[in-house]
PDB file of C-alpha atoms in Angstrom:
ATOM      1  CA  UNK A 678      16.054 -11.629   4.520  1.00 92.00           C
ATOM      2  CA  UNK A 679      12.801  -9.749   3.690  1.00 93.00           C
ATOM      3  CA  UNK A 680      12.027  -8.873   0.748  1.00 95.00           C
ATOM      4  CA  UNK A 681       9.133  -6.725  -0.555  1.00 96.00           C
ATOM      5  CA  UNK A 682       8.419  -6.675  -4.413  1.00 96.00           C
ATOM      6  CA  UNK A 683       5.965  -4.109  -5.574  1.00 97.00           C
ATOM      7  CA  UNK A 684       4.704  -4.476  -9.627  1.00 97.00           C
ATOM      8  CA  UNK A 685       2.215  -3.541 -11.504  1.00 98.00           C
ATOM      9  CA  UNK A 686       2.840   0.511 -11.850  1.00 98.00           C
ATOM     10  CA  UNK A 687       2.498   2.439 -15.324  1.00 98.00           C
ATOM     11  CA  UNK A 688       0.701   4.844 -17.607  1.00 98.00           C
ATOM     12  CA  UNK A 689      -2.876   5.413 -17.323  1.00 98.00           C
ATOM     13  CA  UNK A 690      -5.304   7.679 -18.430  1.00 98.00           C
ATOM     14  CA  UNK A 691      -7.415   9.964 -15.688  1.00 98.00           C
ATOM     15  CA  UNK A 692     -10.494   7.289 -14.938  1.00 98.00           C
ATOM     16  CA  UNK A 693      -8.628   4.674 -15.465  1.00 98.00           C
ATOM     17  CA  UNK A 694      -7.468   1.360 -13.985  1.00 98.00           C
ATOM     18  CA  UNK A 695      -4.338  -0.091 -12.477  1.00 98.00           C
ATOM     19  CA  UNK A 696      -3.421  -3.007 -10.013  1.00 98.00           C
ATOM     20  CA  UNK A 697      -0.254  -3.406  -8.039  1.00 98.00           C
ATOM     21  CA  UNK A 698       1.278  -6.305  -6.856  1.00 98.00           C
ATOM     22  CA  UNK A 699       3.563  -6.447  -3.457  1.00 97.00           C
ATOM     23  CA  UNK A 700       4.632  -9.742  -3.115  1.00 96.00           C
ATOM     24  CA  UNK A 701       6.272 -10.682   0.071  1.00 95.00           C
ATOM     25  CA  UNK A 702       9.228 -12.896   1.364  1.00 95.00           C
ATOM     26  CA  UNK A 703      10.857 -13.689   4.718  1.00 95.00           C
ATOM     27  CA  UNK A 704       8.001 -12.800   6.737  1.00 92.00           C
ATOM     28  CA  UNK A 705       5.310 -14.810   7.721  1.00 87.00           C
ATOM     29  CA  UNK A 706       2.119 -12.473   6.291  1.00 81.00           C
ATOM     30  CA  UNK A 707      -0.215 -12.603   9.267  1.00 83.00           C
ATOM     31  CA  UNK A 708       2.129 -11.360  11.692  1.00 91.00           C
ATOM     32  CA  UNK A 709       2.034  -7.712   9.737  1.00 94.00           C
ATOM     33  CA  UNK A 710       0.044  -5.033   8.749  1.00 95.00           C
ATOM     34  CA  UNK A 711       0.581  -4.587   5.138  1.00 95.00           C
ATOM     35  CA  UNK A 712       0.106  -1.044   3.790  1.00 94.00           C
ATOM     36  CA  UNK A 713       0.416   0.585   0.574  1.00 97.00           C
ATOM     37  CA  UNK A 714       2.111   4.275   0.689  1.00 96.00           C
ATOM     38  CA  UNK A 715       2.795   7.134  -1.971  1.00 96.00           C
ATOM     39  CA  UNK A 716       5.261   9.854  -2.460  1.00 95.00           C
ATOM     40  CA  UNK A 717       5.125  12.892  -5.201  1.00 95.00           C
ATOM     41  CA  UNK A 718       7.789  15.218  -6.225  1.00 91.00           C
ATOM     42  CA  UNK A 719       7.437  17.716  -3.742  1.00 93.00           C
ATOM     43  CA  UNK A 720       5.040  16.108  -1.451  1.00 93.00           C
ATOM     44  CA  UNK A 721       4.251  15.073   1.852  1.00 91.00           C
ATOM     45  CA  UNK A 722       4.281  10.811   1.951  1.00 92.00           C
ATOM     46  CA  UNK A 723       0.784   9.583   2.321  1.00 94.00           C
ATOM     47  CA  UNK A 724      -0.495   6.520   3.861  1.00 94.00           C
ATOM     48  CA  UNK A 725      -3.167   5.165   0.834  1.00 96.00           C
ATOM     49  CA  UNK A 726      -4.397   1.774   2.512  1.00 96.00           C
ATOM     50  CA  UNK A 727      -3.840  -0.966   4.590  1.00 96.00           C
ATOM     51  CA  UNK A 728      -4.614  -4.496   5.201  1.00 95.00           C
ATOM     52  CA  UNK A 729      -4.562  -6.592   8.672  1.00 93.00           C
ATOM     53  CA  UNK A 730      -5.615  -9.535  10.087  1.00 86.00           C
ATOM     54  CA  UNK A 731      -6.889  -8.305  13.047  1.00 83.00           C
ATOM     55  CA  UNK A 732      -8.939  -5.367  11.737  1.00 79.00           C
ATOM     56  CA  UNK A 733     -12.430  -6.188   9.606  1.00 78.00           C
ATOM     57  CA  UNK A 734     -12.485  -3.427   6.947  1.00 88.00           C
ATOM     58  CA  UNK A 735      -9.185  -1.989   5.346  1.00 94.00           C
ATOM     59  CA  UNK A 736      -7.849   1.605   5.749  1.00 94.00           C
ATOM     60  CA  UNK A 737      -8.378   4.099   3.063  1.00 96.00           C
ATOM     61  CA  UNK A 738      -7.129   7.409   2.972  1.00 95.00           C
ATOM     62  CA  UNK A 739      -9.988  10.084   2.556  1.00 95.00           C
ATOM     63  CA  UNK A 740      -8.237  10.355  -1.083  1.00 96.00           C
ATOM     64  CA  UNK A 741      -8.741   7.217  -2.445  1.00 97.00           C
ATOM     65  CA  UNK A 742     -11.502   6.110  -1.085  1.00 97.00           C
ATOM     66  CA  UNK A 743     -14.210   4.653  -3.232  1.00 97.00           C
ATOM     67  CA  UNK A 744     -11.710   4.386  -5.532  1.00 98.00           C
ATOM     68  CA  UNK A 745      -9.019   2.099  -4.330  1.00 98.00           C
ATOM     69  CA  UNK A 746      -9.536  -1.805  -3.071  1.00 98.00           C
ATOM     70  CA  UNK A 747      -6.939  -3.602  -1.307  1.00 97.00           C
ATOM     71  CA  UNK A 748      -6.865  -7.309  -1.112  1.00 96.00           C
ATOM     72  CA  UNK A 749      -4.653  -9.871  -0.029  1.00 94.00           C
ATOM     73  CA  UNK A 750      -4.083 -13.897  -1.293  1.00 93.00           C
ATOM     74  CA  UNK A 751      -1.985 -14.902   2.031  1.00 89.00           C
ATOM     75  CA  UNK A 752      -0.512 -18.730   0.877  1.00 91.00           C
ATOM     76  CA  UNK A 753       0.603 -16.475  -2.489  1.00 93.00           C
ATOM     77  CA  UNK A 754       2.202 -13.881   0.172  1.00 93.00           C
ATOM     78  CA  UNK A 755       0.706 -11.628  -2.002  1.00 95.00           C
ATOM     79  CA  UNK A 756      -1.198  -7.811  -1.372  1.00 96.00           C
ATOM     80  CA  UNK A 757      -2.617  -5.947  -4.307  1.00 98.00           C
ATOM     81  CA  UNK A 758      -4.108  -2.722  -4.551  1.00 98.00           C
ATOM     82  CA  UNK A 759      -6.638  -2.003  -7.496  1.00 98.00           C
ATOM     83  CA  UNK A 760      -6.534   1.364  -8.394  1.00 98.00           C
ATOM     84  CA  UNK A 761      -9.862   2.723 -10.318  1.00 98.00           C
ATOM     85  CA  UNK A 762     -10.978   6.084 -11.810  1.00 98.00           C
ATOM     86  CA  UNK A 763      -7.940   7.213 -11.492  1.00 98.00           C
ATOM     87  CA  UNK A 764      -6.619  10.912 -11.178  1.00 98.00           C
ATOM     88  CA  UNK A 765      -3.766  12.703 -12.198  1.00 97.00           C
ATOM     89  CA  UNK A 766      -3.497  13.740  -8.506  1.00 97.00           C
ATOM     90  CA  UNK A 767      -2.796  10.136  -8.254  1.00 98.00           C
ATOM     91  CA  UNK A 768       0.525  10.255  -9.796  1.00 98.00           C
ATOM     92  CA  UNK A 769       3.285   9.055  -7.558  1.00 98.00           C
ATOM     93  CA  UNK A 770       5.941   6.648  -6.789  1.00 98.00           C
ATOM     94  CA  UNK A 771       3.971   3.715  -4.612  1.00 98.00           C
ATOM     95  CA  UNK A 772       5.362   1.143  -2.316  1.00 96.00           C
ATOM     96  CA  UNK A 773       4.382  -1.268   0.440  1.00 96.00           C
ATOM     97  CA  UNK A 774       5.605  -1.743   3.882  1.00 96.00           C
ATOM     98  CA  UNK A 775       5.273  -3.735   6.775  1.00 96.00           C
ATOM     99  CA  UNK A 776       4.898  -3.380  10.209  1.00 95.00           C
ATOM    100  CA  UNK A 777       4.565  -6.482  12.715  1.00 94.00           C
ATOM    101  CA  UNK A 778       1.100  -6.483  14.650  1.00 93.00           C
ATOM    102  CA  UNK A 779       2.996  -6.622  17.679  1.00 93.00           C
ATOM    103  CA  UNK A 780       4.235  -2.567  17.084  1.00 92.00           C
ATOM    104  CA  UNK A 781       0.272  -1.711  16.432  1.00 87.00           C
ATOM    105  CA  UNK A 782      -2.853  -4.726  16.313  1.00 87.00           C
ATOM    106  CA  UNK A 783      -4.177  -2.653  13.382  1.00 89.00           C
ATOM    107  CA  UNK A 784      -3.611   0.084  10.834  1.00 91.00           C
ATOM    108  CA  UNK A 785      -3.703   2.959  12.633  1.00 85.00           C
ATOM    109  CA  UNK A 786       0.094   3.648  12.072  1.00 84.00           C
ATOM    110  CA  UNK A 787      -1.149   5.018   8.627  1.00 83.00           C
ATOM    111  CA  UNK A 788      -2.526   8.319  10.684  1.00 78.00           C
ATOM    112  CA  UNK A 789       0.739   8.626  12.496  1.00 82.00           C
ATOM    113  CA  UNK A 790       3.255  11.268  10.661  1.00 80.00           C
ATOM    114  CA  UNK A 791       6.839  10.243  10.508  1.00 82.00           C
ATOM    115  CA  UNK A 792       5.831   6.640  11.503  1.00 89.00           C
ATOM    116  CA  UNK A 793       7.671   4.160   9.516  1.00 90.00           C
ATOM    117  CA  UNK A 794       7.313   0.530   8.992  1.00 93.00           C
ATOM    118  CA  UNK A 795       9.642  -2.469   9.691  1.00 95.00           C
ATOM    119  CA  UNK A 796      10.212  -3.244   6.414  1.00 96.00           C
ATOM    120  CA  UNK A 797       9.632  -1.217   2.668  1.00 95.00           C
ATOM    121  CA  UNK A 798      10.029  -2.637  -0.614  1.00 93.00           C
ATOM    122  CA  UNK A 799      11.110  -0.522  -3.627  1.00 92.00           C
ATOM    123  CA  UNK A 800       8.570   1.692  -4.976  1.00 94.00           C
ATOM    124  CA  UNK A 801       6.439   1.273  -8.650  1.00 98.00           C
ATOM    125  CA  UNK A 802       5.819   4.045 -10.581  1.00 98.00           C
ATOM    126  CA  UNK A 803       2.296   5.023 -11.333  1.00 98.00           C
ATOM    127  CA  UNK A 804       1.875   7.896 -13.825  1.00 98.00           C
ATOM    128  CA  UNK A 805      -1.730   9.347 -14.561  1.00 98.00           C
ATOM    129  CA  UNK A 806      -2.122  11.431 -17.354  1.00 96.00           C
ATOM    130  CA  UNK A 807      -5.119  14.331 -17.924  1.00 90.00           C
TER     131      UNK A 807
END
């Protein structure tokens, strides 16, 4: 069974600083582009990063970038996004997915609308306040 377990959500203050946690199970991490996603009351899901093996520099939406880092600790199974100076705008429920590299090599199912990963773990909330 896979299993994605995102962490790490909660109340910050606009410029601050937050770090999320998806920790993975039942997949073996280097077969699958990891990505981090976000959805507001209201709002259009957006694609916020991703991670692959097979593409040198992570994806960052235009909205985050600069501000947002995603890393990954493969033997811990582990994909974490550091959030910094954050915005209210930035308030949302987040969650990772994963899609196999076989479906795309890289990350550029983030720019696809409606495209939806393999697998989704349950969302963290992350709450920015002004």
């Amino acid at each position: 069974e896979v299993q994605l377990q995102a962490s790490g959500g909660g109340l910050a203050q606009t410029g601050g600083s937050l770090r999320l946690s998806c920790v993975a199970s039942g997949i073996t991490f280097d077969d699958y582009n990891i990505g981090w996603f976000r959805q507001a009351p209201g709002k259009e899901r957006e694609g916020v990063s991703c991670i692959s093996r097979n593409a040198g520099t992570p994806y960052y939406a235009e909205t985050v970038k600069g501000r947002f880092t995603i890393s990954s600790d493969i033997p811990k199974n582990t994909v974490y996004l550091q959030m910094d100076s954050l915005e209210p705008e930035d308030t949302a429920l987040y969650y990772c997915a994963a899609d196999s590299i076989l479906n795309m090599p890289t990350c550029e199912a983030m720019g696809v609308p409606g495209y939806e990963y393999d697998y989704r773990g349950q969302g963290t909330q992350v709450t920015v306040s002004s």
